[in-house]
mmCIF file of C-alpha atoms and ligand atoms in Angstrom:
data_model
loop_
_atom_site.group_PDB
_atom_site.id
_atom_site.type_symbol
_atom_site.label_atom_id
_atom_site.label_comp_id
_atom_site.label_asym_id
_atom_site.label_seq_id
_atom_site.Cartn_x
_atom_site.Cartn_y
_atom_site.Cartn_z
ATOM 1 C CA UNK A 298 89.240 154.039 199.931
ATOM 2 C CA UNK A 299 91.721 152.947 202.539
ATOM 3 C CA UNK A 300 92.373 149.118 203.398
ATOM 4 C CA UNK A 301 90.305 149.235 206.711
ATOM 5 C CA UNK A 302 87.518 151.199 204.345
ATOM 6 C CA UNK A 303 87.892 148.268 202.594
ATOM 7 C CA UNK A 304 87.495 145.941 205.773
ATOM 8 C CA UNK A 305 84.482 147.164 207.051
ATOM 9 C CA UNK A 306 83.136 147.473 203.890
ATOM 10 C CA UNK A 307 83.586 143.393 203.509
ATOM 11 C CA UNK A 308 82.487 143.127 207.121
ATOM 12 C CA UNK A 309 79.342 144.847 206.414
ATOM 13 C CA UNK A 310 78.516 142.991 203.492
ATOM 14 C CA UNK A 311 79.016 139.986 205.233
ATOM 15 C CA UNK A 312 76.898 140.704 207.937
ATOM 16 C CA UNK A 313 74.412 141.406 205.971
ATOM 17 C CA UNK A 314 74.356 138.176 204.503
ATOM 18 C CA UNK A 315 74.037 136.505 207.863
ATOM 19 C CA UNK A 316 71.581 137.820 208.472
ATOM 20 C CA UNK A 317 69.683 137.586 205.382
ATOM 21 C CA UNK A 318 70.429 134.194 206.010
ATOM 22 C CA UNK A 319 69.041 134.220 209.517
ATOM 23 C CA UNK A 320 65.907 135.874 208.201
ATOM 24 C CA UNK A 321 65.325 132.763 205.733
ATOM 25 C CA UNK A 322 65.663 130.177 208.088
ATOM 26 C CA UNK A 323 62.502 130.055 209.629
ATOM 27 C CA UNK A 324 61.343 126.315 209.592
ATOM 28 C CA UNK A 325 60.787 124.612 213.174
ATOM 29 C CA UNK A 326 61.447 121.321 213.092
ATOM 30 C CA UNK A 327 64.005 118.134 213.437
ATOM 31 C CA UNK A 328 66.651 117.401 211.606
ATOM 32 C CA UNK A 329 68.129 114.039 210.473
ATOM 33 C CA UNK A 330 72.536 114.272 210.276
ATOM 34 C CA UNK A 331 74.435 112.111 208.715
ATOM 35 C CA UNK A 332 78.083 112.250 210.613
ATOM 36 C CA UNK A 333 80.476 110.404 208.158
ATOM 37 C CA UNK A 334 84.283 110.151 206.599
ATOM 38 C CA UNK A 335 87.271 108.431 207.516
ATOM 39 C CA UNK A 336 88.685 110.845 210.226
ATOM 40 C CA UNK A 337 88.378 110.941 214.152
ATOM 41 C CA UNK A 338 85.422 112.687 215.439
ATOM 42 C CA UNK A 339 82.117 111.349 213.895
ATOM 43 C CA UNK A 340 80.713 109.694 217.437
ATOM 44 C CA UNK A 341 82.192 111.741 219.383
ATOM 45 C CA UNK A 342 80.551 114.882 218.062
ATOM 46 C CA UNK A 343 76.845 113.240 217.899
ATOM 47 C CA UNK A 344 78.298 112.871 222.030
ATOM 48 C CA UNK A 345 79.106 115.884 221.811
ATOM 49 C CA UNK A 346 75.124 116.649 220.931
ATOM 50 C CA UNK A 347 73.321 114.577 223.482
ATOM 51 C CA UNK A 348 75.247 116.748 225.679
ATOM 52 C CA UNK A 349 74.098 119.733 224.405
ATOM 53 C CA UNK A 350 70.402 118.222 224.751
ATOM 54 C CA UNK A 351 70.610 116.951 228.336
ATOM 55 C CA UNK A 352 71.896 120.893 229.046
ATOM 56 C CA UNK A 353 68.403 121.821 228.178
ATOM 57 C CA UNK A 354 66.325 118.455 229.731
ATOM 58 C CA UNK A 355 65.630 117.043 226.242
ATOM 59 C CA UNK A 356 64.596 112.981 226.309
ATOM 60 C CA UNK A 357 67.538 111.234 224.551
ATOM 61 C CA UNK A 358 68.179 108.176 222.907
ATOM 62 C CA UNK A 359 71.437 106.358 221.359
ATOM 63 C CA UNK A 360 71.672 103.169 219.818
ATOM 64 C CA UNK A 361 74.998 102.031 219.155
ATOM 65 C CA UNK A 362 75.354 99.213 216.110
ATOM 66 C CA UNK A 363 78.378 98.329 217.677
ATOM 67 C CA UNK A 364 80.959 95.394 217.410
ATOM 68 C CA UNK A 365 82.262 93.596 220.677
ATOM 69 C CA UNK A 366 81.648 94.759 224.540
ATOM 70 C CA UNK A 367 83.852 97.627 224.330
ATOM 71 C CA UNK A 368 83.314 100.140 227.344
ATOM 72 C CA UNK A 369 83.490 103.315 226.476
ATOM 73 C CA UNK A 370 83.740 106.625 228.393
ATOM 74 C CA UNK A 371 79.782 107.912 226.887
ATOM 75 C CA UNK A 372 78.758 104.653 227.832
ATOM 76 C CA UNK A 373 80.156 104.733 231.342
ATOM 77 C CA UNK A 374 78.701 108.502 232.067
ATOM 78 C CA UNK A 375 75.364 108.104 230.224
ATOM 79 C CA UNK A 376 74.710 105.090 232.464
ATOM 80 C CA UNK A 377 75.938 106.231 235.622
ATOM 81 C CA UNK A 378 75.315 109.698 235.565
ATOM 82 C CA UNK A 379 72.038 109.841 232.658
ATOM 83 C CA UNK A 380 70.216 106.608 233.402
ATOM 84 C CA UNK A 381 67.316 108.010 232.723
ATOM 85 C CA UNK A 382 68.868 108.138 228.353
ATOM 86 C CA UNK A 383 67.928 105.294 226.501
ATOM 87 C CA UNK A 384 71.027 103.610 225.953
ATOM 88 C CA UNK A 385 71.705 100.517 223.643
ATOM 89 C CA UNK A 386 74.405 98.516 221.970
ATOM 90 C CA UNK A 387 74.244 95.747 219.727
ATOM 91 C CA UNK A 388 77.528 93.981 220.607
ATOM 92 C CA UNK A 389 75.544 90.717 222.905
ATOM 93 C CA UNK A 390 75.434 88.518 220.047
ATOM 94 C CA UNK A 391 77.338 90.497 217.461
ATOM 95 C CA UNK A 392 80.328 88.770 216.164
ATOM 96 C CA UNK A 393 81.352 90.362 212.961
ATOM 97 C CA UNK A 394 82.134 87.004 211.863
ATOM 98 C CA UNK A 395 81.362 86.919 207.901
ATOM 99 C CA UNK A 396 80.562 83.062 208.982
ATOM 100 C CA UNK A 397 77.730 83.771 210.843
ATOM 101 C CA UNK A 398 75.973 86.129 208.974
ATOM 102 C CA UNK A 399 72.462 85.106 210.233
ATOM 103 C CA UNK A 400 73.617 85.332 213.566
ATOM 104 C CA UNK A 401 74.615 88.776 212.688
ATOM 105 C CA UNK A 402 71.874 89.904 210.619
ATOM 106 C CA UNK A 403 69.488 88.517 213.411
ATOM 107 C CA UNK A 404 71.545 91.126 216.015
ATOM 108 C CA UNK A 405 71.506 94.010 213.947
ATOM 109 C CA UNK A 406 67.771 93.489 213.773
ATOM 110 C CA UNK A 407 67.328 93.241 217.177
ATOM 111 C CA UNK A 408 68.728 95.991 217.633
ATOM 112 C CA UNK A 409 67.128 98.084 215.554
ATOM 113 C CA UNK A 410 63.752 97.094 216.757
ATOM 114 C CA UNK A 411 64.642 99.691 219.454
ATOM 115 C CA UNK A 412 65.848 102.265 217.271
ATOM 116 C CA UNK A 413 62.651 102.356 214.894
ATOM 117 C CA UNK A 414 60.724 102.524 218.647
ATOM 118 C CA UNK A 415 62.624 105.667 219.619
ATOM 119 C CA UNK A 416 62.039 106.982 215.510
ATOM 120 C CA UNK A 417 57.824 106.764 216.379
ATOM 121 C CA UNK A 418 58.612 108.352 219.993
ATOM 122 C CA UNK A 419 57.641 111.954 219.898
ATOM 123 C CA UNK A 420 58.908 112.668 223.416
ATOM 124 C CA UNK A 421 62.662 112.077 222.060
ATOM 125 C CA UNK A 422 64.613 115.456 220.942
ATOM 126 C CA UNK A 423 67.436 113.533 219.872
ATOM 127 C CA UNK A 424 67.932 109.959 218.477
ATOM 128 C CA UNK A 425 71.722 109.125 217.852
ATOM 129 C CA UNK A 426 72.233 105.835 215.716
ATOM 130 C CA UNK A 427 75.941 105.679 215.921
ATOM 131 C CA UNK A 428 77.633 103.513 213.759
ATOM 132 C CA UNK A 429 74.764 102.516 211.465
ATOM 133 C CA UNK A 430 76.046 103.170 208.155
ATOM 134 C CA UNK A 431 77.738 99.910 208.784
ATOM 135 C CA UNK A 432 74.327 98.160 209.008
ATOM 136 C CA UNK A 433 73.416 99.086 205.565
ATOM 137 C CA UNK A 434 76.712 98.750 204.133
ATOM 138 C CA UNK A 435 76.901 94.884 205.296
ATOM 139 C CA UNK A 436 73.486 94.707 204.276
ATOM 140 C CA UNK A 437 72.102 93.505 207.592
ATOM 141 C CA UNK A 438 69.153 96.175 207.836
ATOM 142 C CA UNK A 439 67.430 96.578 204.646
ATOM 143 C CA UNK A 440 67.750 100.022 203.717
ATOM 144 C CA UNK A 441 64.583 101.484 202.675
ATOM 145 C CA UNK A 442 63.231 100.231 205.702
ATOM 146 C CA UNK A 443 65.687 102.236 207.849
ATOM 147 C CA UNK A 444 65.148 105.314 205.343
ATOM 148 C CA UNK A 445 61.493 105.266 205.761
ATOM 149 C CA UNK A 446 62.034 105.225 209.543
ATOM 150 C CA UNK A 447 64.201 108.113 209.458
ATOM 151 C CA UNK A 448 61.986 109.674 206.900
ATOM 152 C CA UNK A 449 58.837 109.733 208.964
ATOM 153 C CA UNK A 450 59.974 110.396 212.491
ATOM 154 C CA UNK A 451 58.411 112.963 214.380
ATOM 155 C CA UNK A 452 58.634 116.537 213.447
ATOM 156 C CA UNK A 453 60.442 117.638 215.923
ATOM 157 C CA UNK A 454 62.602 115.079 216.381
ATOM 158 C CA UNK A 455 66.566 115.102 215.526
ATOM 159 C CA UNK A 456 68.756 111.929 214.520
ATOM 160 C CA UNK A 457 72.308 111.808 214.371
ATOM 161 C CA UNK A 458 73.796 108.851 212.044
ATOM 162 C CA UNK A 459 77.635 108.504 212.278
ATOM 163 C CA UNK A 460 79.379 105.736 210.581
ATOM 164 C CA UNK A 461 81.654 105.832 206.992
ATOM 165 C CA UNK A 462 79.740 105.389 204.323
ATOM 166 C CA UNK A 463 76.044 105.017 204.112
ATOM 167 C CA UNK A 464 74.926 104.910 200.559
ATOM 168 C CA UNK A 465 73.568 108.159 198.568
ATOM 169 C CA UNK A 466 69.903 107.707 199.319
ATOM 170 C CA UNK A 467 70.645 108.123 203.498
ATOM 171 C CA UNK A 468 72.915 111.108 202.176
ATOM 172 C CA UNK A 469 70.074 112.146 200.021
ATOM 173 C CA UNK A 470 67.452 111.167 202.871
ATOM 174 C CA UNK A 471 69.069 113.676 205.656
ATOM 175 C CA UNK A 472 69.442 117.572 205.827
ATOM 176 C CA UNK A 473 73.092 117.992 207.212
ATOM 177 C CA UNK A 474 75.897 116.076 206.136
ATOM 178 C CA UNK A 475 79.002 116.260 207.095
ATOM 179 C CA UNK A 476 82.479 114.572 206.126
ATOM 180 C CA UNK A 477 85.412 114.177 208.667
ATOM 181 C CA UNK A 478 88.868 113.930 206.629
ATOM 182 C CA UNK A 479 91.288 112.066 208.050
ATOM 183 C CA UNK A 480 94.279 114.623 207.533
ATOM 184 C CA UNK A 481 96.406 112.563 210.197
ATOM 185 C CA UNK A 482 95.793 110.046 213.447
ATOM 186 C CA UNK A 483 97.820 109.716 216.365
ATOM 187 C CA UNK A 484 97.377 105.905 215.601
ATOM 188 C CA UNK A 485 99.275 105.866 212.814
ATOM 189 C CA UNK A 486 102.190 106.952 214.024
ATOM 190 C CA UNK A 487 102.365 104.409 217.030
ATOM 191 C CA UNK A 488 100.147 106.503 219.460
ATOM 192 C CA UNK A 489 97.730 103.935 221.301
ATOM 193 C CA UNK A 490 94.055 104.773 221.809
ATOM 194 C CA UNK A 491 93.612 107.130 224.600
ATOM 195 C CA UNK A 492 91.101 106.531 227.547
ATOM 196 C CA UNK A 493 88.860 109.768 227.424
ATOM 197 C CA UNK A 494 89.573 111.210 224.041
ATOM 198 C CA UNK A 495 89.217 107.897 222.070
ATOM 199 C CA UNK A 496 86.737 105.785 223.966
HETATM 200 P P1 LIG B 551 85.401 109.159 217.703
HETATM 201 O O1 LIG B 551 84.557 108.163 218.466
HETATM 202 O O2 LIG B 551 86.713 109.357 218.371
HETATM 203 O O3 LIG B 551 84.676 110.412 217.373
HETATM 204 P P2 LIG B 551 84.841 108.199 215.067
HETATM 205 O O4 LIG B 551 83.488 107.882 215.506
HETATM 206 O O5 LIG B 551 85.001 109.298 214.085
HETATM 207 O O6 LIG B 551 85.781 108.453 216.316
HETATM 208 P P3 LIG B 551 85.204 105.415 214.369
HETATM 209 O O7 LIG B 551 85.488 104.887 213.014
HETATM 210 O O8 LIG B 551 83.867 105.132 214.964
HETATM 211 O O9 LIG B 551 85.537 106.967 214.381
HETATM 212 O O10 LIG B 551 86.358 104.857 215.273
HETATM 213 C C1 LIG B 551 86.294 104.656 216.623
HETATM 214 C C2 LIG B 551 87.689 104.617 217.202
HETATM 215 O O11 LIG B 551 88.719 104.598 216.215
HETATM 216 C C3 LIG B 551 87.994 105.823 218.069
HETATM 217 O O12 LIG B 551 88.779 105.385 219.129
HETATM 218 C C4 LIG B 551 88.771 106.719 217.156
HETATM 219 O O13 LIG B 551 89.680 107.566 217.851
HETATM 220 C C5 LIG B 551 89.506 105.754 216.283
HETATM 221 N N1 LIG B 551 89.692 106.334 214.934
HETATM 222 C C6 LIG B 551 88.835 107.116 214.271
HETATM 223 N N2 LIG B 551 89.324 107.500 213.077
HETATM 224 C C7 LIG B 551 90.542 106.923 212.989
HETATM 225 C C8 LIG B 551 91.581 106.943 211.999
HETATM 226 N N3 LIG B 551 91.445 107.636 210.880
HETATM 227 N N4 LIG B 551 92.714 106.232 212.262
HETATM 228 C C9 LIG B 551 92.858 105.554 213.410
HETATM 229 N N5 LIG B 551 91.922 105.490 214.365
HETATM 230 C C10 LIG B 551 90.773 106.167 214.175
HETATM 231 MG MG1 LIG B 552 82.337 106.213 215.677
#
């Protein structure tokens, strides 16, 4: 058999497993996705998402468990040109001040209060809770209450949850998870944060 014998052959079989594999997917419904890692790229592809959603008129939501009044370019275009996406950040009130960890505890709650509203909203295709792993990582949202919301969502509704870390039950909780590995950052070698690519 000659190499490109060979080739096709491989090509074939492949083929054939995509499809098999296209065949066995048949379920209908939401998924929950857990973006995490310590590379560039986790927010920015759940963005990258509610795009893809507002392409097709899909209801969005985002919650961001934010830090700080930081503008960023999502937040700038979602507002301006998408006002009609749920949009909501944490920062008022957020300090990240290990001092005041009522104060911060009471934000983070506050803010989720809007998140577990979109999780029993039916008429939202996408939820993106950017950032949260944070929340249960500092312990500020108690975590089987966030799992449980996540857990019982509607059917056919998809959450995105960036943010490093997490916890193995939220990685055990969600059907696609995926790690971005910082191999290098432009940061790191002296390159400040760009307008447009990093916020
Ligand atoms: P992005 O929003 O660009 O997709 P991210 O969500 O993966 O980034 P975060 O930890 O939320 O990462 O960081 C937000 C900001 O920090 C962004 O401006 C991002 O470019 C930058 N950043 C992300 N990863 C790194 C890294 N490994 N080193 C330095 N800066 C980083
Ligand atoms: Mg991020």
């Amino acid at each position: 058999m000659s190499t490109t014998d060979n080739q096709k052959e491989t090509l074939q079989k492949r083929k054939e497993q995509v499809d098999a594999s296209v065949a066995r997917a048949d379920e209908e419904r939401g998924v929950a996705i857990l973006l995490t890692g310590n590379g560039k790229g986790k927010s920015s592809s759940a963005f990258g998402m509610v795009m893809r959603s507002l392409g097709y008129g899909y209801k969005v939501g985002v919650i961001q468990f934010i830090k700080g009044k930081q503008l960023s370019g999502e937040e700038i275009y979602l507002r301006e040109q998408h006002p009609e996406v749920f949009f909501e950040q944490m920062a008022t009130g957020f300090t990240w001040d290990t001092q005041d960890r009522e104060g911060d505890i009471k934000a983070a709650e506050r803010t989720w209060a809007h998140a577990e509203k979109l999780l029993q909203d039916d008429s939202y295709h996408l939820v993106v809770l950017d950032e949260l792993t944070y929340m249960l990582g500092y312990k500020y949202l108690d975590e089987e209450m966030v799992l449980s919301a996540i857990c019982n969502r509607p059917k056919n509704q998809s959450v995105v949850i960036t943010g490093r870390g997490g916890g193995e039950k939220l990685r055990e909780l969600v059907d696609t998870v995926s790690e971005v590995q910082e191999i290098k950052h432009a940061f790191k070698a002296g390159v400040k944060a760009r307008k447009g690519v990093d916020y």
